[in-house]
PDB file of C-alpha atoms and ligand atoms in Angstrom:
ATOM      1  CA  MET A   1      99.129 127.976 114.005  1.00  0.00           C
ATOM      2  CA  GLU A   2     101.482 125.658 111.478  1.00  0.00           C
ATOM      3  CA  GLN A   3     100.617 125.137 107.898  1.00  0.00           C
ATOM      4  CA  LYS A   4      99.412 121.808 107.684  1.00  0.00           C
ATOM      5  CA  LYS A   5     100.403 119.425 104.400  1.00  0.00           C
ATOM      6  CA  ARG A   6      97.976 119.019 101.897  1.00  0.00           C
ATOM      7  CA  TYR A   7      96.882 117.031  98.613  1.00  0.00           C
ATOM      8  CA  GLU A   8      98.391 118.768  95.741  1.00  0.00           C
ATOM      9  CA  LEU A   9      97.775 118.502  91.921  1.00  0.00           C
ATOM     10  CA  PRO A  10     100.749 116.375  90.113  1.00  0.00           C
ATOM     11  CA  GLN A  11     102.659 118.152  87.059  1.00  0.00           C
ATOM     12  CA  LEU A  12     102.239 115.393  84.493  1.00  0.00           C
ATOM     13  CA  ALA A  13     105.150 114.394  82.954  1.00  0.00           C
ATOM     14  CA  TYR A  14     104.237 115.193  79.455  1.00  0.00           C
ATOM     15  CA  GLY A  15     102.792 117.919  77.363  1.00  0.00           C
ATOM     16  CA  TYR A  16      98.531 118.264  76.811  1.00  0.00           C
ATOM     17  CA  LYS A  17      99.570 117.518  73.397  1.00  0.00           C
ATOM     18  CA  ASP A  18     101.940 114.764  73.732  1.00  0.00           C
ATOM     19  CA  LEU A  19      98.776 112.075  73.933  1.00  0.00           C
ATOM     20  CA  ALA A  20      97.499 112.491  71.384  1.00  0.00           C
ATOM     21  CA  PRO A  21      95.553 111.041  69.470  1.00  0.00           C
ATOM     22  CA  PHE A  22      94.549 108.672  72.067  1.00  0.00           C
ATOM     23  CA  LEU A  23      93.476 112.218  74.459  1.00  0.00           C
ATOM     24  CA  SER A  24      93.091 114.942  72.332  1.00  0.00           C
ATOM     25  CA  GLU A  25      94.503 118.530  73.754  1.00  0.00           C
ATOM     26  CA  GLU A  26      91.121 119.580  75.458  1.00  0.00           C
ATOM     27  CA  GLN A  27      90.273 116.296  76.636  1.00  0.00           C
ATOM     28  CA  LEU A  28      93.395 115.989  78.850  1.00  0.00           C
ATOM     29  CA  THR A  29      93.561 119.329  79.753  1.00  0.00           C
ATOM     30  CA  VAL A  30      90.066 119.334  80.998  1.00  0.00           C
ATOM     31  CA  HIS A  31      90.582 116.275  82.658  1.00  0.00           C
ATOM     32  CA  HIS A  32      93.628 117.095  84.787  1.00  0.00           C
ATOM     33  CA  THR A  33      93.130 120.404  85.547  1.00  0.00           C
ATOM     34  CA  LYS A  34      89.452 120.793  86.050  1.00  0.00           C
ATOM     35  CA  HIS A  35      88.259 117.286  86.761  1.00  0.00           C
ATOM     36  CA  HIS A  36      91.275 116.062  88.711  1.00  0.00           C
ATOM     37  CA  ALA A  37      92.053 119.660  90.430  1.00  0.00           C
ATOM     38  CA  ALA A  38      88.102 119.534  91.489  1.00  0.00           C
ATOM     39  CA  TYR A  39      89.107 116.490  93.414  1.00  0.00           C
ATOM     40  CA  VAL A  40      92.562 117.760  94.933  1.00  0.00           C
ATOM     41  CA  ASN A  41      90.301 120.729  96.048  1.00  0.00           C
ATOM     42  CA  ALA A  42      87.703 119.099  98.001  1.00  0.00           C
ATOM     43  CA  ALA A  43      89.962 116.217  99.382  1.00  0.00           C
ATOM     44  CA  ASN A  44      91.759 119.440 101.064  1.00  0.00           C
ATOM     45  CA  ALA A  45      88.627 121.121 101.897  1.00  0.00           C
ATOM     46  CA  LEU A  46      87.609 118.360 104.169  1.00  0.00           C
ATOM     47  CA  LEU A  47      90.416 118.531 105.627  1.00  0.00           C
ATOM     48  CA  ASP A  48      89.949 122.004 106.509  1.00  0.00           C
ATOM     49  CA  LYS A  49      86.837 121.549 107.656  1.00  0.00           C
ATOM     50  CA  MET A  50      87.473 118.666 110.381  1.00  0.00           C
ATOM     51  CA  ASP A  51      90.614 120.802 111.106  1.00  0.00           C
ATOM     52  CA  LYS A  52      88.435 123.786 111.763  1.00  0.00           C
ATOM     53  CA  ALA A  53      85.360 121.585 114.437  1.00  0.00           C
ATOM     54  CA  ARG A  54      88.431 120.277 115.922  1.00  0.00           C
ATOM     55  CA  ALA A  55      89.859 123.802 116.737  1.00  0.00           C
ATOM     56  CA  ASP A  56      85.933 124.871 117.548  1.00  0.00           C
ATOM     57  CA  GLY A  57      84.883 121.480 119.310  1.00  0.00           C
ATOM     58  CA  ALA A  58      82.304 121.626 116.854  1.00  0.00           C
ATOM     59  CA  ASP A  59      80.341 118.082 116.004  1.00  0.00           C
ATOM     60  CA  LEU A  60      80.361 117.048 112.691  1.00  0.00           C
ATOM     61  CA  ASP A  61      78.064 114.811 109.844  1.00  0.00           C
ATOM     62  CA  TRP A  62      80.705 111.683 110.357  1.00  0.00           C
ATOM     63  CA  LYS A  63      79.089 109.179 108.375  1.00  0.00           C
ATOM     64  CA  ALA A  64      78.451 111.671 105.524  1.00  0.00           C
ATOM     65  CA  LEU A  65      82.437 113.132 105.684  1.00  0.00           C
ATOM     66  CA  MET A  66      84.011 109.976 106.213  1.00  0.00           C
ATOM     67  CA  LYS A  67      81.750 108.740 102.420  1.00  0.00           C
ATOM     68  CA  ASP A  68      82.850 112.253 101.075  1.00  0.00           C
ATOM     69  CA  LEU A  69      86.463 112.091 102.228  1.00  0.00           C
ATOM     70  CA  SER A  70      86.631 108.374 100.462  1.00  0.00           C
ATOM     71  CA  PHE A  71      85.490 109.202  97.143  1.00  0.00           C
ATOM     72  CA  GLN A  72      87.776 112.972  97.084  1.00  0.00           C
ATOM     73  CA  VAL A  73      90.349 111.394  98.256  1.00  0.00           C
ATOM     74  CA  GLY A  74      90.447 107.952  96.269  1.00  0.00           C
ATOM     75  CA  GLY A  75      89.966 110.178  93.187  1.00  0.00           C
ATOM     76  CA  HIS A  76      93.009 112.339  93.655  1.00  0.00           C
ATOM     77  CA  TYR A  77      94.779 108.979  94.363  1.00  0.00           C
ATOM     78  CA  LEU A  78      93.796 106.927  91.340  1.00  0.00           C
ATOM     79  CA  HIS A  79      93.916 110.097  88.974  1.00  0.00           C
ATOM     80  CA  SER A  80      97.671 110.288  89.698  1.00  0.00           C
ATOM     81  CA  VAL A  81      98.361 106.642  89.246  1.00  0.00           C
ATOM     82  CA  PHE A  82      96.758 107.480  85.907  1.00  0.00           C
ATOM     83  CA  TRP A  83      99.093 109.916  84.532  1.00  0.00           C
ATOM     84  CA  GLU A  84     101.220 107.981  85.783  1.00  0.00           C
ATOM     85  CA  ASN A  85     100.585 105.365  83.739  1.00  0.00           C
ATOM     86  CA  LEU A  86     100.478 107.106  80.678  1.00  0.00           C
ATOM     87  CA  ALA A  87     103.132 107.693  78.172  1.00  0.00           C
ATOM     88  CA  PRO A  88     103.309 109.140  74.442  1.00  0.00           C
ATOM     89  CA  ALA A  89     103.069 106.530  71.780  1.00  0.00           C
ATOM     90  CA  GLY A  90     106.372 104.402  71.812  1.00  0.00           C
ATOM     91  CA  LYS A  91     107.742 106.104  75.042  1.00  0.00           C
ATOM     92  CA  GLY A  92     106.258 104.302  77.793  1.00  0.00           C
ATOM     93  CA  GLY A  93     108.658 100.941  76.565  1.00  0.00           C
ATOM     94  CA  GLU A  94     107.580  97.382  77.084  1.00  0.00           C
ATOM     95  CA  PRO A  95     106.560  95.252  79.198  1.00  0.00           C
ATOM     96  CA  LYS A  96     109.015  93.250  80.836  1.00  0.00           C
ATOM     97  CA  GLY A  97     111.225  91.657  83.879  1.00  0.00           C
ATOM     98  CA  ARG A  98     109.448  90.974  87.014  1.00  0.00           C
ATOM     99  CA  LEU A  99     105.977  92.684  85.730  1.00  0.00           C
ATOM    100  CA  LEU A 100     106.133  90.796  82.664  1.00  0.00           C
ATOM    101  CA  ASP A 101     106.559  87.376  84.798  1.00  0.00           C
ATOM    102  CA  GLU A 102     104.222  88.281  87.379  1.00  0.00           C
ATOM    103  CA  LEU A 103     101.681  89.153  84.664  1.00  0.00           C
ATOM    104  CA  ASN A 104     102.282  85.804  82.556  1.00  0.00           C
ATOM    105  CA  LYS A 105     102.238  83.701  85.586  1.00  0.00           C
ATOM    106  CA  GLU A 106      98.631  84.540  86.532  1.00  0.00           C
ATOM    107  CA  PHE A 107      97.288  85.012  83.497  1.00  0.00           C
ATOM    108  CA  GLY A 108      98.907  83.010  81.566  1.00  0.00           C
ATOM    109  CA  SER A 109      99.894  85.334  79.022  1.00  0.00           C
ATOM    110  CA  LEU A 110      99.832  89.354  78.305  1.00  0.00           C
ATOM    111  CA  ASP A 111      97.230  89.313  75.850  1.00  0.00           C
ATOM    112  CA  ARG A 112      94.559  87.590  78.083  1.00  0.00           C
ATOM    113  CA  PHE A 113      95.896  90.177  80.904  1.00  0.00           C
ATOM    114  CA  LYS A 114      95.539  92.587  78.369  1.00  0.00           C
ATOM    115  CA  LYS A 115      91.940  91.528  77.314  1.00  0.00           C
ATOM    116  CA  GLU A 116      90.524  90.409  81.132  1.00  0.00           C
ATOM    117  CA  PHE A 117      91.492  94.140  82.376  1.00  0.00           C
ATOM    118  CA  SER A 118      89.600  95.856  78.834  1.00  0.00           C
ATOM    119  CA  ALA A 119      87.116  94.211  79.956  1.00  0.00           C
ATOM    120  CA  VAL A 120      86.466  95.180  83.373  1.00  0.00           C
ATOM    121  CA  ALA A 121      86.647  98.825  81.864  1.00  0.00           C
ATOM    122  CA  GLY A 122      84.321  98.461  79.788  1.00  0.00           C
ATOM    123  CA  GLY A 123      81.884  96.744  82.003  1.00  0.00           C
ATOM    124  CA  ALA A 124      82.339  99.282  84.869  1.00  0.00           C
ATOM    125  CA  GLU A 125      79.159 100.631  85.004  1.00  0.00           C
ATOM    126  CA  GLY A 126      78.346 103.925  84.816  1.00  0.00           C
ATOM    127  CA  SER A 127      81.847 106.223  86.351  1.00  0.00           C
ATOM    128  CA  GLY A 128      84.929 103.110  87.810  1.00  0.00           C
ATOM    129  CA  TRP A 129      88.111 102.192  87.279  1.00  0.00           C
ATOM    130  CA  ALA A 130      89.683  99.247  85.695  1.00  0.00           C
ATOM    131  CA  VAL A 131      93.313  99.111  88.289  1.00  0.00           C
ATOM    132  CA  LEU A 132      95.427  96.689  88.427  1.00  0.00           C
ATOM    133  CA  VAL A 133      97.053  95.553  92.133  1.00  0.00           C
ATOM    134  CA  TYR A 134      99.279  93.690  93.409  1.00  0.00           C
ATOM    135  CA  CYS A 135      98.621  91.637  96.546  1.00  0.00           C
ATOM    136  CA  LEU A 136     101.156  90.585  98.755  1.00  0.00           C
ATOM    137  CA  ALA A 137      99.338  87.780 101.183  1.00  0.00           C
ATOM    138  CA  THR A 138      98.744  85.604  97.604  1.00  0.00           C
ATOM    139  CA  HIS A 139     102.309  87.418  96.059  1.00  0.00           C
ATOM    140  CA  LYS A 140      99.667  88.109  92.750  1.00  0.00           C
ATOM    141  CA  PRO A 141      98.577  91.265  90.260  1.00  0.00           C
ATOM    142  CA  LEU A 142      94.536  91.177  90.865  1.00  0.00           C
ATOM    143  CA  ILE A 143      91.974  93.594  88.499  1.00  0.00           C
ATOM    144  CA  MET A 144      90.120  95.187  90.616  1.00  0.00           C
ATOM    145  CA  GLN A 145      86.755  96.838  89.175  1.00  0.00           C
ATOM    146  CA  VAL A 146      86.203 100.240  90.602  1.00  0.00           C
ATOM    147  CA  GLU A 147      83.013 102.064  91.035  1.00  0.00           C
ATOM    148  CA  LYS A 148      83.162 105.721  91.549  1.00  0.00           C
ATOM    149  CA  HIS A 149      86.533 106.025  93.126  1.00  0.00           C
ATOM    150  CA  ASN A 150      86.600 104.180  95.804  1.00  0.00           C
ATOM    151  CA  VAL A 151      83.100 101.316  96.101  1.00  0.00           C
ATOM    152  CA  ASN A 152      84.979  98.079  95.210  1.00  0.00           C
ATOM    153  CA  ALA A 153      87.979  99.021  96.721  1.00  0.00           C
ATOM    154  CA  ILE A 154      90.356  95.820  98.199  1.00  0.00           C
ATOM    155  CA  PRO A 155      91.955  98.416 101.080  1.00  0.00           C
ATOM    156  CA  GLY A 156      96.130  97.845 101.285  1.00  0.00           C
ATOM    157  CA  PHE A 157      96.447  96.292  98.386  1.00  0.00           C
ATOM    158  CA  ARG A 158      98.835  98.181  96.233  1.00  0.00           C
ATOM    159  CA  VAL A 159      98.075  99.678  93.460  1.00  0.00           C
ATOM    160  CA  LEU A 160      99.995  99.614  90.135  1.00  0.00           C
ATOM    161  CA  MET A 161      98.204 100.988  86.948  1.00  0.00           C
ATOM    162  CA  ALA A 162      95.182 102.909  86.555  1.00  0.00           C
ATOM    163  CA  LEU A 163      92.665 103.602  83.810  1.00  0.00           C
ATOM    164  CA  ASP A 164      89.913 105.771  84.317  1.00  0.00           C
ATOM    165  CA  VAL A 165      86.332 104.601  82.568  1.00  0.00           C
ATOM    166  CA  TRP A 166      84.534 107.601  83.922  1.00  0.00           C
ATOM    167  CA  GLU A 167      82.823 109.829  81.030  1.00  0.00           C
ATOM    168  CA  HIS A 168      84.855 112.566  82.071  1.00  0.00           C
ATOM    169  CA  ALA A 169      87.553 110.760  81.056  1.00  0.00           C
ATOM    170  CA  TYR A 170      87.124 109.859  77.203  1.00  0.00           C
ATOM    171  CA  TYR A 171      83.613 111.692  76.450  1.00  0.00           C
ATOM    172  CA  ILE A 172      85.296 114.693  74.067  1.00  0.00           C
ATOM    173  CA  ASP A 173      87.185 112.543  71.922  1.00  0.00           C
ATOM    174  CA  TYR A 174      85.165 109.753  72.433  1.00  0.00           C
ATOM    175  CA  LYS A 175      81.533 110.756  73.032  1.00  0.00           C
ATOM    176  CA  ASN A 176      80.279 107.004  73.986  1.00  0.00           C
ATOM    177  CA  LEU A 177      82.488 104.444  72.744  1.00  0.00           C
ATOM    178  CA  ARG A 178      84.381 104.152  75.585  1.00  0.00           C
ATOM    179  CA  PRO A 179      85.175 100.267  74.147  1.00  0.00           C
ATOM    180  CA  LYS A 180      87.606 102.442  71.452  1.00  0.00           C
ATOM    181  CA  TYR A 181      88.862 104.453  74.181  1.00  0.00           C
ATOM    182  CA  VAL A 182      90.050 101.655  75.923  1.00  0.00           C
ATOM    183  CA  GLU A 183      91.918 100.069  73.259  1.00  0.00           C
ATOM    184  CA  ALA A 184      93.482 103.258  72.358  1.00  0.00           C
ATOM    185  CA  PHE A 185      94.672 103.405  75.882  1.00  0.00           C
ATOM    186  CA  TRP A 186      97.522  99.802  75.086  1.00  0.00           C
ATOM    187  CA  ASN A 187      99.154 102.530  73.083  1.00  0.00           C
ATOM    188  CA  HIS A 188     100.126 104.858  75.854  1.00  0.00           C
ATOM    189  CA  VAL A 189     100.803 102.451  78.852  1.00  0.00           C
ATOM    190  CA  ASN A 190     104.167 103.623  80.491  1.00  0.00           C
ATOM    191  CA  TRP A 191     105.020  99.954  81.428  1.00  0.00           C
ATOM    192  CA  ASP A 192     108.119 101.093  82.462  1.00  0.00           C
ATOM    193  CA  ALA A 193     106.393 103.064  85.344  1.00  0.00           C
ATOM    194  CA  VAL A 194     103.815 100.585  85.964  1.00  0.00           C
ATOM    195  CA  ALA A 195     106.838  98.183  86.762  1.00  0.00           C
ATOM    196  CA  LYS A 196     108.916 100.885  88.809  1.00  0.00           C
ATOM    197  CA  LYS A 197     106.049 100.529  91.134  1.00  0.00           C
ATOM    198  CA  LEU A 198     105.759  96.755  91.260  1.00  0.00           C
ATOM    199  CA  ASP A 199     109.668  96.206  92.239  1.00  0.00           C
ATOM    200  CA  ALA A 200     109.188  99.325  94.892  1.00  0.00           C
ATOM    201  CA  ILE A 201     106.894  96.759  96.065  1.00  0.00           C
ATOM    202  CA  LEU A 202     108.703  93.824  96.009  1.00  0.00           C
ATOM    203  CA  ARG A 203     111.998  95.232  96.509  1.00  0.00           C
TER     204      ARG A 203
HETATM  205 MN1   MN B   1      88.913 111.540  85.902  1.00  0.00          MN
END
């Protein structure tokens, strides 16, 4: 049978030591090679399971499977975005051009956007994400607060930037101090990568 394409753990565009002290080598390595890799493996196992059931003509617990698939693939997708929108300090550029215009137009100022995004990140109950998306119906950026990897997500909205606020994202370096982690995040945003995503949508 033809080998089907599967999800893959993306390579990081920087080294495991390059985001310190925002993220230590240990924190980043564990997050990427253990946590993210686990979502990739679990998502692929679900695809294999469906393929096998189809080949065997077997039934599956579709409700449980769909829930699991949404969680695992959502986790893989958001982590992939997250790594892309991080950069070593001073290497991510500044918000400018269309991205800055859109943020200013919607939020009033870049500072106001950061304040709202930080509040959304800080307010996620338990495990979740703050995510900047773009709505093609209203032509504006929106902030989403995603619980786990998939709950509260709005289908079809294009993700520009994500911040992981699961404890596994920061606990080694920050313990319980999520606000300190969120504050440090702003020095490591790869604004050029975020702008590139927006430009690709608006083109
Ligand atoms: Mn994570």
